mmCIF file of C-alpha atoms and ligand atoms in Angstrom:
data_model
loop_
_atom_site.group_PDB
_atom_site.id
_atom_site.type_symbol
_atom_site.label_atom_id
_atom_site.label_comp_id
_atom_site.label_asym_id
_atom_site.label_seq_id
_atom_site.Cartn_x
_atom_site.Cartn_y
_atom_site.Cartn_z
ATOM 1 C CA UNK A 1 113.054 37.871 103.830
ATOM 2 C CA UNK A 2 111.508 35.233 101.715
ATOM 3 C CA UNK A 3 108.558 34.968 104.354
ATOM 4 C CA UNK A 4 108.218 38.595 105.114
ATOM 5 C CA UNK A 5 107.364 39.483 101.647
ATOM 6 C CA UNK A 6 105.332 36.898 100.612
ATOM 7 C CA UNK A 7 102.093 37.899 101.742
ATOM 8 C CA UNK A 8 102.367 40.539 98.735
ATOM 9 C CA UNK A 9 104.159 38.711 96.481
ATOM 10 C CA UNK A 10 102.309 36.921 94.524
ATOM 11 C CA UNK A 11 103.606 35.623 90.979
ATOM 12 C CA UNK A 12 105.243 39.067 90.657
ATOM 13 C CA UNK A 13 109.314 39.784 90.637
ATOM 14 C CA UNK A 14 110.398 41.823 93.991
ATOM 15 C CA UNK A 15 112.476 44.922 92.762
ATOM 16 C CA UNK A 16 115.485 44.742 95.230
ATOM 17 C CA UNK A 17 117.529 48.139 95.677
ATOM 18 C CA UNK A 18 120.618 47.866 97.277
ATOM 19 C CA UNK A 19 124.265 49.504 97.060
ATOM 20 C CA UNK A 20 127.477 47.223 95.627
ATOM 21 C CA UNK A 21 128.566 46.769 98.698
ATOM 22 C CA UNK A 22 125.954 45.038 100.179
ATOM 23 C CA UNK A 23 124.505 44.024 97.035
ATOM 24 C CA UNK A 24 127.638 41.908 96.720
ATOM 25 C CA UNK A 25 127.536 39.983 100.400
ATOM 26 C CA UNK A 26 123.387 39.401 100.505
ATOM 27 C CA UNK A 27 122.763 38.726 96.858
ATOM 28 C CA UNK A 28 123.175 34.872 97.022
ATOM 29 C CA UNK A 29 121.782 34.473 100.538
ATOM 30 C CA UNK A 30 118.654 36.721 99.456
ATOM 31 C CA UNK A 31 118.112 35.262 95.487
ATOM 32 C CA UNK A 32 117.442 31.699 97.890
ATOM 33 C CA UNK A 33 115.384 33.662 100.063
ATOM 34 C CA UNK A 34 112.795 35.195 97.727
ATOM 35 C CA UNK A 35 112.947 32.200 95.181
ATOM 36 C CA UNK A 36 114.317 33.699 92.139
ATOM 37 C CA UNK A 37 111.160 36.607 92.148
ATOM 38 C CA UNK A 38 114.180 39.019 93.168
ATOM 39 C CA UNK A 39 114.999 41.740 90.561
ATOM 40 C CA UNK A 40 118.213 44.034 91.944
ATOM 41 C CA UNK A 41 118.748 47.454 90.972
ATOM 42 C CA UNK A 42 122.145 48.754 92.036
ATOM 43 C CA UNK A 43 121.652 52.169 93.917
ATOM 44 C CA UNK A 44 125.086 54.933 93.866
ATOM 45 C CA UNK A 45 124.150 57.412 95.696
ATOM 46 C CA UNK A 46 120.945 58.712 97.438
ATOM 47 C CA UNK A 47 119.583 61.482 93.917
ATOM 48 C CA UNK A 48 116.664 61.407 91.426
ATOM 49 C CA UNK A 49 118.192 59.778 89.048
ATOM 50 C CA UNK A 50 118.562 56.470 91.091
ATOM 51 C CA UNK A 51 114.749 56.971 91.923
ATOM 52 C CA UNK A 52 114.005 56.999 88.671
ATOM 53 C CA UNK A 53 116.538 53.971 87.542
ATOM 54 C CA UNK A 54 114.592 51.651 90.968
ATOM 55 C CA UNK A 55 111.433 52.960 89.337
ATOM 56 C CA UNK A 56 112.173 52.185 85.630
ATOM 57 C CA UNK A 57 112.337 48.894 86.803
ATOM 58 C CA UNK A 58 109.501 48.368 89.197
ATOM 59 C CA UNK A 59 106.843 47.651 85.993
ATOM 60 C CA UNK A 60 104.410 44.241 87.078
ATOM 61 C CA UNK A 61 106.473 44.228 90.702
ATOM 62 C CA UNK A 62 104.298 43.789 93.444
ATOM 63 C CA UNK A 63 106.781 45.563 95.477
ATOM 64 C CA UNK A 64 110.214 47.381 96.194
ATOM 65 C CA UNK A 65 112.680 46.416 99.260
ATOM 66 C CA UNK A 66 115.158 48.835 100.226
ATOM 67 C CA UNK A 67 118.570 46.713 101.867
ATOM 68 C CA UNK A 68 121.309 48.825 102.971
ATOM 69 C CA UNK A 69 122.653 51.390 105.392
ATOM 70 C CA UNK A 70 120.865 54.512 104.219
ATOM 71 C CA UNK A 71 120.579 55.364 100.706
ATOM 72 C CA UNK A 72 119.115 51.947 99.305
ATOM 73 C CA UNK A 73 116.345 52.854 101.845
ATOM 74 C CA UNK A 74 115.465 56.057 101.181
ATOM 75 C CA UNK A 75 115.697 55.590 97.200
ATOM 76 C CA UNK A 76 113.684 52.424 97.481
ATOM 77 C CA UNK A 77 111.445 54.299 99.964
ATOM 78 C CA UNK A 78 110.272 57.355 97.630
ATOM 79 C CA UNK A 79 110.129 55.043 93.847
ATOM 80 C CA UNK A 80 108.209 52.955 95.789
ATOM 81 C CA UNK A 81 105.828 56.198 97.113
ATOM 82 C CA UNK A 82 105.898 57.577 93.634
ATOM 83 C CA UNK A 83 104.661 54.245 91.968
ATOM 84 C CA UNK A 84 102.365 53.568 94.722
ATOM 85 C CA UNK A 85 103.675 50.079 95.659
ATOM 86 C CA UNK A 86 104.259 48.614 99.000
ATOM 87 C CA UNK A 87 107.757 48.881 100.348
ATOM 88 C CA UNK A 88 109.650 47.392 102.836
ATOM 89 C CA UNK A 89 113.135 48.200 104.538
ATOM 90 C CA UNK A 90 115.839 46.206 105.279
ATOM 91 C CA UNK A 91 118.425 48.773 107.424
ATOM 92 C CA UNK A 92 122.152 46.891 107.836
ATOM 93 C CA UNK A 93 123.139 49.618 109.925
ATOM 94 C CA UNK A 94 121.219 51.617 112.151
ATOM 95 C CA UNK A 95 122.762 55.311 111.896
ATOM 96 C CA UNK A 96 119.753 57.491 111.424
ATOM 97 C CA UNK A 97 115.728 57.181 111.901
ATOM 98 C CA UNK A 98 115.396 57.083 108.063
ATOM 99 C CA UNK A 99 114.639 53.135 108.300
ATOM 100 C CA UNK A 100 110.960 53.940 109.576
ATOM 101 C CA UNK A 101 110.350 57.258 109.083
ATOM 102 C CA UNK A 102 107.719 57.897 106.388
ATOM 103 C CA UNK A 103 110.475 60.748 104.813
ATOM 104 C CA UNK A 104 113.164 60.109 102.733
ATOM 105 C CA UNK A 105 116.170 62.278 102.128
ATOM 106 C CA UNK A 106 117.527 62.822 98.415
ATOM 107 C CA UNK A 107 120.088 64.402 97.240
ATOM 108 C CA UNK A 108 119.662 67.295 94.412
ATOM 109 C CA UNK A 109 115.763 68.980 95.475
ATOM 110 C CA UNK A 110 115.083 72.252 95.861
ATOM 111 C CA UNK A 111 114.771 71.698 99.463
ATOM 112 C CA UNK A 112 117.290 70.324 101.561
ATOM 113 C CA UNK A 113 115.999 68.527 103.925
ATOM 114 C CA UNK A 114 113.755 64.990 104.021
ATOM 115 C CA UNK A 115 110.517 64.640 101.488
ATOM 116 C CA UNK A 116 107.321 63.310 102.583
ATOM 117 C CA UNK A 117 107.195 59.521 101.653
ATOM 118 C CA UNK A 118 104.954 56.762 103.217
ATOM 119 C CA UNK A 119 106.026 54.784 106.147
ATOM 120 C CA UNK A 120 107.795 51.410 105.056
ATOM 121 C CA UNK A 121 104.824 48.234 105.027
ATOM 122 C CA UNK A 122 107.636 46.647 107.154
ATOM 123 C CA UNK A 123 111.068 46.797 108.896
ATOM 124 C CA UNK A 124 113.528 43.893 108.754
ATOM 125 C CA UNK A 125 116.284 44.922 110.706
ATOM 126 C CA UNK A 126 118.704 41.663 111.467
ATOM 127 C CA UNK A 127 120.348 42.791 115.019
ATOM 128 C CA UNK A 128 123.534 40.450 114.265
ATOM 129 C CA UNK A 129 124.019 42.102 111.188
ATOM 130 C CA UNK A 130 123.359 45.592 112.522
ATOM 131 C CA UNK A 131 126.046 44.472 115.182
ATOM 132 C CA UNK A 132 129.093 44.228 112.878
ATOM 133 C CA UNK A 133 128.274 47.504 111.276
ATOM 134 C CA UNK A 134 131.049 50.510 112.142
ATOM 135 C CA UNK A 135 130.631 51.326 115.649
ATOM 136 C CA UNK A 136 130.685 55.468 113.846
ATOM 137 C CA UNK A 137 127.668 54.712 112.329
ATOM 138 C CA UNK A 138 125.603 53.328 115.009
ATOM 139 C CA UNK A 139 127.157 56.258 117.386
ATOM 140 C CA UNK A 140 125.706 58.355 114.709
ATOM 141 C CA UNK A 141 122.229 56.724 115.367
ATOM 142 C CA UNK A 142 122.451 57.793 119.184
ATOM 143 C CA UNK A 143 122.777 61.423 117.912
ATOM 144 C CA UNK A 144 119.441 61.295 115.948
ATOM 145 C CA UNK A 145 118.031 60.245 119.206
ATOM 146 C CA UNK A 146 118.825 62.436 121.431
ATOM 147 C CA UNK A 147 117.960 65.140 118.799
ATOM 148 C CA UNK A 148 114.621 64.239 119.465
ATOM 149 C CA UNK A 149 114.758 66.130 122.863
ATOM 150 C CA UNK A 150 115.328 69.403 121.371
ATOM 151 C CA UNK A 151 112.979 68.672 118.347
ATOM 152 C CA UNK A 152 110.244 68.117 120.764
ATOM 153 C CA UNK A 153 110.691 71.641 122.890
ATOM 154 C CA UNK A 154 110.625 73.128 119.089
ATOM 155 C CA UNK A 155 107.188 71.459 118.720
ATOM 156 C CA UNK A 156 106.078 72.765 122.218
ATOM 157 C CA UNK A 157 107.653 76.545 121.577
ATOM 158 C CA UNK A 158 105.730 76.513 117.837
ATOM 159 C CA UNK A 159 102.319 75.151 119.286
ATOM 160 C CA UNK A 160 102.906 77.960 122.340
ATOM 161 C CA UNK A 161 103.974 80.801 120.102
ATOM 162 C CA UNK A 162 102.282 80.118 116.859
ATOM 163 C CA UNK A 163 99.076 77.644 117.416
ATOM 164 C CA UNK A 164 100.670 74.984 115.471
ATOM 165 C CA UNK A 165 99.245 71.551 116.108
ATOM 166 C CA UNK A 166 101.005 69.532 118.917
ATOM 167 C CA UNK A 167 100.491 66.238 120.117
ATOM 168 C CA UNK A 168 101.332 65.139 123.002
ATOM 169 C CA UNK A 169 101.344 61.265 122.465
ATOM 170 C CA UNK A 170 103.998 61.394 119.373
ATOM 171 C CA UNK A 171 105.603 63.441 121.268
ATOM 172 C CA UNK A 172 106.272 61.508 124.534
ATOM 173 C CA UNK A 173 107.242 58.298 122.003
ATOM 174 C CA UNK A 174 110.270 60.817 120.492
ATOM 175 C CA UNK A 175 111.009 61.556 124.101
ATOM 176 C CA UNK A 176 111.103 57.659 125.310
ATOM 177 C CA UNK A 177 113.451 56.967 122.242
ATOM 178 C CA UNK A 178 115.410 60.348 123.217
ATOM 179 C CA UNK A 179 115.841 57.842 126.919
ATOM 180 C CA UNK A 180 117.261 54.644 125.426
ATOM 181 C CA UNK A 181 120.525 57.556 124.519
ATOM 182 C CA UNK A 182 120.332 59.925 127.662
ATOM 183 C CA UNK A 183 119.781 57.208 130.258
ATOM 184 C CA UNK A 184 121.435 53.897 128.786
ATOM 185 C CA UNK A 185 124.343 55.928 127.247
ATOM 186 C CA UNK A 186 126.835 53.740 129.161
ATOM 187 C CA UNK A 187 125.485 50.357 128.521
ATOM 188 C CA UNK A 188 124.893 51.688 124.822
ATOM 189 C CA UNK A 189 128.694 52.679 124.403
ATOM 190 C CA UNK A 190 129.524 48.907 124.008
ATOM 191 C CA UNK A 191 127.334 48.368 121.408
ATOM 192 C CA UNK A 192 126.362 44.876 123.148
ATOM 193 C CA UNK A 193 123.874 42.668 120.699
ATOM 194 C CA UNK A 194 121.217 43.825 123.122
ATOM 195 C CA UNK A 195 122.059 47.868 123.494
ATOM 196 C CA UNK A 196 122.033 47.858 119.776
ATOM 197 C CA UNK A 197 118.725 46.140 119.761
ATOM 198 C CA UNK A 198 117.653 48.670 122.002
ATOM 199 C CA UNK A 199 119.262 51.237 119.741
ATOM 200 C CA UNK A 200 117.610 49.958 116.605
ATOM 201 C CA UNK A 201 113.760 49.458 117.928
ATOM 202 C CA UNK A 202 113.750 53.400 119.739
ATOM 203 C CA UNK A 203 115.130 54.098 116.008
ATOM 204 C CA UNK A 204 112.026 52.528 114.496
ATOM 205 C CA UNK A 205 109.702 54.263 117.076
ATOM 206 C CA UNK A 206 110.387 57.834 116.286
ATOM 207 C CA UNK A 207 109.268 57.011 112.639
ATOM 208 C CA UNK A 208 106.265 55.464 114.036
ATOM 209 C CA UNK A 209 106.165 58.782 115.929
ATOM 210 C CA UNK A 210 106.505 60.710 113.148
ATOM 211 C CA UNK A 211 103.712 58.814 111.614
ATOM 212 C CA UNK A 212 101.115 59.709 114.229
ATOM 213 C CA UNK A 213 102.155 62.782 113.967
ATOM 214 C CA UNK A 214 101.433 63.450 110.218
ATOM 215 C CA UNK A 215 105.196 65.378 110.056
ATOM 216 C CA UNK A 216 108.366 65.143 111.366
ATOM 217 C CA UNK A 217 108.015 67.722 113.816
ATOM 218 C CA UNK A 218 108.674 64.974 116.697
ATOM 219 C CA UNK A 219 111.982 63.904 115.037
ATOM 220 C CA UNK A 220 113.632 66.945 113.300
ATOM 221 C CA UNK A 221 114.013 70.522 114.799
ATOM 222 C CA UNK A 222 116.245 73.329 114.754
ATOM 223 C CA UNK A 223 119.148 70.637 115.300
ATOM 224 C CA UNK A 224 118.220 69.268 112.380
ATOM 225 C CA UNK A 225 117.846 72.969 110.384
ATOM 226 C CA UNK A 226 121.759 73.135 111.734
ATOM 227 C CA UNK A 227 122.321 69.859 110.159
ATOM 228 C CA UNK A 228 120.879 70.257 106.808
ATOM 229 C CA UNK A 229 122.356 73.538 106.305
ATOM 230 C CA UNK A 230 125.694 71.785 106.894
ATOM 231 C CA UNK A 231 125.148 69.351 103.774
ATOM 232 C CA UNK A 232 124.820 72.682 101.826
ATOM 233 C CA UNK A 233 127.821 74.358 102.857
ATOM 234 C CA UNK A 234 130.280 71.579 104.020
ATOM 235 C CA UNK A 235 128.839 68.298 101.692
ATOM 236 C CA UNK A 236 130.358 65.102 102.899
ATOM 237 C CA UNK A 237 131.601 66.523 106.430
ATOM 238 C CA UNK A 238 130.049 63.910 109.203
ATOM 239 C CA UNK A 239 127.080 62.019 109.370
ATOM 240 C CA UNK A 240 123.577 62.832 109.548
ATOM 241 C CA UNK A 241 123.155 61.612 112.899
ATOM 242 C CA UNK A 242 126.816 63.435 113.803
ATOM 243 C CA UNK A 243 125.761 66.607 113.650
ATOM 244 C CA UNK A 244 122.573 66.237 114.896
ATOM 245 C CA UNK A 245 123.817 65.409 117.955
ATOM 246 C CA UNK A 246 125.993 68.445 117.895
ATOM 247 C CA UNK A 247 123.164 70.822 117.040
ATOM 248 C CA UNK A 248 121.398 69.105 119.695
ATOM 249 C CA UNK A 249 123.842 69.972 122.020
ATOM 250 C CA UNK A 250 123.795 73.536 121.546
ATOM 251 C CA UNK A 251 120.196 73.836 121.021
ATOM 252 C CA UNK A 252 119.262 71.983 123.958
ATOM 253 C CA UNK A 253 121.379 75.525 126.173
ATOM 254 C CA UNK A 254 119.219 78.310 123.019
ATOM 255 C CA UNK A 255 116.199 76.214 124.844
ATOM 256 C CA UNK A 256 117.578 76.322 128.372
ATOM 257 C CA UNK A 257 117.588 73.031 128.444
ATOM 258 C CA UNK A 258 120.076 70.420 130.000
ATOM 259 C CA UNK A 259 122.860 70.838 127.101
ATOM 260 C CA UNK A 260 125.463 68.887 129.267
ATOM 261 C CA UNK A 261 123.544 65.180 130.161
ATOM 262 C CA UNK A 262 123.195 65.584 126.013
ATOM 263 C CA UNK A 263 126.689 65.886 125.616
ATOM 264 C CA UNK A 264 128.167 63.826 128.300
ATOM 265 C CA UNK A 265 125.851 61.054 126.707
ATOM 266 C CA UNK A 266 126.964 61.797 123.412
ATOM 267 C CA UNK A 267 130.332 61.188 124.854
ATOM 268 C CA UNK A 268 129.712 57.797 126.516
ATOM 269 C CA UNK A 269 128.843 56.571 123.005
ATOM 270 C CA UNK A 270 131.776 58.278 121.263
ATOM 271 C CA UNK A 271 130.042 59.990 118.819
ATOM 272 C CA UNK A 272 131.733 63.717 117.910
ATOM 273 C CA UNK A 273 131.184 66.890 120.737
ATOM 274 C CA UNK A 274 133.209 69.196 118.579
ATOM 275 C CA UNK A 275 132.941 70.285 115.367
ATOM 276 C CA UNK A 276 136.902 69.570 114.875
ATOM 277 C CA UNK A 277 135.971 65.630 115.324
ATOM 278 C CA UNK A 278 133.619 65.843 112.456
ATOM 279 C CA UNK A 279 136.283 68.517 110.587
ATOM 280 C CA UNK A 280 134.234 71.223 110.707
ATOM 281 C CA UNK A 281 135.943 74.791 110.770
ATOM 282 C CA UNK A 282 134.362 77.101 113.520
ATOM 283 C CA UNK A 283 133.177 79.445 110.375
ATOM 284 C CA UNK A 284 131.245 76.923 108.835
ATOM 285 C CA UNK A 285 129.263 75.954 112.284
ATOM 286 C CA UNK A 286 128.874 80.298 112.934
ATOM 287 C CA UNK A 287 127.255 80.159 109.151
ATOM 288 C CA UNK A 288 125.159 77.612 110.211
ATOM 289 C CA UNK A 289 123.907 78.702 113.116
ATOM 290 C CA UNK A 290 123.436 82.347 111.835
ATOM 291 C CA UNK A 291 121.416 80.886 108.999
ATOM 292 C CA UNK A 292 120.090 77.554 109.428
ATOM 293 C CA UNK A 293 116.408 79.103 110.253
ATOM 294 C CA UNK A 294 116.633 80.182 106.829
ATOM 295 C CA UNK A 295 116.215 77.085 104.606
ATOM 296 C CA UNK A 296 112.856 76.184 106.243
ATOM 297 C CA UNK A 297 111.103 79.393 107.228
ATOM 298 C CA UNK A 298 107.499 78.049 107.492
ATOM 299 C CA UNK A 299 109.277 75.379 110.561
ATOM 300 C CA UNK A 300 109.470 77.842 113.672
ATOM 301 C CA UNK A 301 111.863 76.752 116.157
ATOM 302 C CA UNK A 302 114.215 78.436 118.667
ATOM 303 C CA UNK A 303 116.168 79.717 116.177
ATOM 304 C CA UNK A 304 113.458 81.743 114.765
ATOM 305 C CA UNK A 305 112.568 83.127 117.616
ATOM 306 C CA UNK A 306 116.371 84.164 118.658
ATOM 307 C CA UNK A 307 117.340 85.180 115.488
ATOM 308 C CA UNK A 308 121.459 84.622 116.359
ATOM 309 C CA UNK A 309 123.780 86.497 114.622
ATOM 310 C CA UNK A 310 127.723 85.990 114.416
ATOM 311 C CA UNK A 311 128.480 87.135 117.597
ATOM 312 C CA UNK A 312 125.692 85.607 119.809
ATOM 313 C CA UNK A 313 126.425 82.115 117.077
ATOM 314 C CA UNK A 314 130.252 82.331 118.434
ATOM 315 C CA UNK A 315 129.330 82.462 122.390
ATOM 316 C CA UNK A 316 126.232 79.456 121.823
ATOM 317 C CA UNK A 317 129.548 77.209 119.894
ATOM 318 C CA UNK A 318 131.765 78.526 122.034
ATOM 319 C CA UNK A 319 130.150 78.325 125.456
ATOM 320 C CA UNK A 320 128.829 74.623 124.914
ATOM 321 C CA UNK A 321 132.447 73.466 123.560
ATOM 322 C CA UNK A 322 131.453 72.676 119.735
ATOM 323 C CA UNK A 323 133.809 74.932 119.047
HETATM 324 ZN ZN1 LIG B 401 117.380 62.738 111.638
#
C-alpha cells in the first residue's frame, strides 16, 4: 500500500478509514506500510455522520483510503469527494461493485439508493485476502453481476421509449462482466484463487463502465429499484448483491428475457433464489415489486412501463420461484 500511495503522498498524513474489524488485523501490517503517515478513523456503519467524522479528520491529508468490505469504502469514497482529495480503495471482500463504482451508498439520505461520488484514483484489491472472505459475500458479488443483464435491457427500453442517452460501449463492458457469472458460474462456485480473481476484476469493470457512462444506468436497473426498496421496508434482510440477483431473476422474465440461465447460475454459486433464503416474507417482495418504480421515478425501466400491481407482482414471484 506503501508504494501505491506514494506518488500523492508527499510529507502529508494518509487518513485511513476502516471498520474494527479489519482495522484490528491490517493496522500493524499497514502503519509499516505507509511509514507512520497513516492516520485511522474507525468507520460503524455506512451514514453521514461517519462522513463527516473521516472528513473532520482529513485537514493537511493528501488523501483518504477506504480498507474494508463495503462501508469503509463508500464512507471513505464520498468525504473524500466532498473534500476534493484523491481516494483510493482497498475492498477485502468483493460482494458488490461499490469498490470502483464512482457512487457510494449511505445510509440516512433522502434518497435511497447510491450518490454520485468520483471513481476511486485506484483499486487495491489483494486476491488472497479477498479469498478467505465468507463465501456469502462473494456469492453476493455474482448477484450484482448478473444484475447487470437486466440493467442493461432497462438502458435499451429507456433510450427506445424515452430518447434517453445509451451507449453502447459501457454497455457491452456491463454485459462482459454479466459473462464471468452466467458462463463461468460453475468454475466460480468454488471460489478458486483464480475464479475470484475473475470475480473481483469484472467487479471493477462495471464501475469503470459506469464511469464511461456518466451514471449508473449500466450497473443498476429495475433489479436494483427492487433492491433498494427492500432496505426501506425490510432493513438488514440480505445483502445488496442478494437481492439483486433475485430482482434480476424476475426482471430478466418482466423483460422476456432468459430468467432461468440467471437463476440456475445464481444457483451454481449458492447465492439465495428465494426470498425465504434471504428471510423475506412473500408480502414484503409483492410491496416491492408493486412499488419499487416509485422511489426513482425520473429512472424508467420495465417496471414503469408495466406498472404491476398485487396480483400481476404475485404471478412474476410466483411463476419464477422467488416466492
Ligand atoms: Zn449493485
Amino acid at each position: 500500500m506503501g508504494e501505491f500511495v506514494r506518488e500523492s503522498a508527499g510529507r502529508k498524513k494518509i487518513v485511513v478509514a476502516a471498520g474494527s474489524n479489519v482495522l484490528t488485523k491490517v493496522r500493524d501490517t499497514v502503519d509499516s506500510s505507509l511509514r507512520g503517515k497513516a492516520y485511522w478513523v474507525e468507520v460503524s456503519a455506512p451514514d453521514l455522520a461517519n462522513v463527516r467524522k473521516v472528513m473532520k479528520a482529513a485537514s493537511d491529508t493528501c488523501c483518504i483510503v477506504g480498507v474494508g468490505g463495503g462501508k469503509s469504502v463508500d464512507v471513505g469514497k464520498l468525504a473524500a469527494f466532498r473534500k476534493s482529495l484523491p481516494f483510493y480503495s482497498v475492498p477485502t471482500s468483493a460482494s458488490h461493485d461499490g469498490i470502483s463504482s464512482p457512487f457510494a451508498s449511505i445510509r440516512g439520505l433522502d434518497k435511497p439508493y447510491s450518490l454520485k461520488a468520483k471513481p476511486p484514483l485506484g483499486i487495491l484489491a489483494d486476491v488472497g485476502v479477498i479469498c478467505s472472505a465468507p463465501r456469502r459475500l462473494l456469492a453476493s458479488g455474482c448477484g450484482d453481476l448478473v444484475s447487470k443483464l437486466t440493467a442493461v435491457r432497462d438502458w435499451q427500453l429507456a433510450h427506445r421509449e424515452t430518447g434517453e442517452y445509451y451507449g453502447s460501449y459501457a454497455a457491452n463492458l456491463a454485459l462482459m462482466s454479466a459473462d464471468v457469472v452466467i458462463e463461468g458460474s460453475r468454475r466460480l462456485g468454488s471460489f478458486g484463487k483464480d475464479s475470484v480473481r475473475d470475480l473481483v476484476e469484472a467487479l471493477i469493470s462495471t464501475g469503470v463502465a459506469a464511469g464511461i457512462a456518466g451514471s449508473s444506468r449500466p450497473c443498476s436497473g429495475s433489479e436494483h429499484l427492487f433492491s433498494h426498496y427492500l432496505d426501506l421496508i425490510a432493513p438488514g434482510r440480505g445483502l445488496h448483491g442478494e437481492k439483486c440477483g433475485l430482482g434480476t431473476i424476475m426482471m430478466a422474465k418482466l423483460q422476456k428475457g432468459d430468467w432461468e440461465v440467471v437463476r440456475a447460475a445464481l444457483k451454481s454459486v449458492h447465492a439465495p433464489v428465494t426470498a425465504a433464503e434471504l428471510g423475506l416474507k412473500e408480502d414484503l417482495v409483492v410491496e416491492a415489486l408493486v412499488r419499487a418504480s416509485s422511489i426513482r421515478p425520473e429512472r424508467y425501466t420495465v417496471l414503469s412501463k408495466f406498472k404491476l400491481d398485487r396480483q400481476k407482482s404475485m404471478s412474476l414471484a410466483g411463476s419464477t420461484g422467488v416466492i
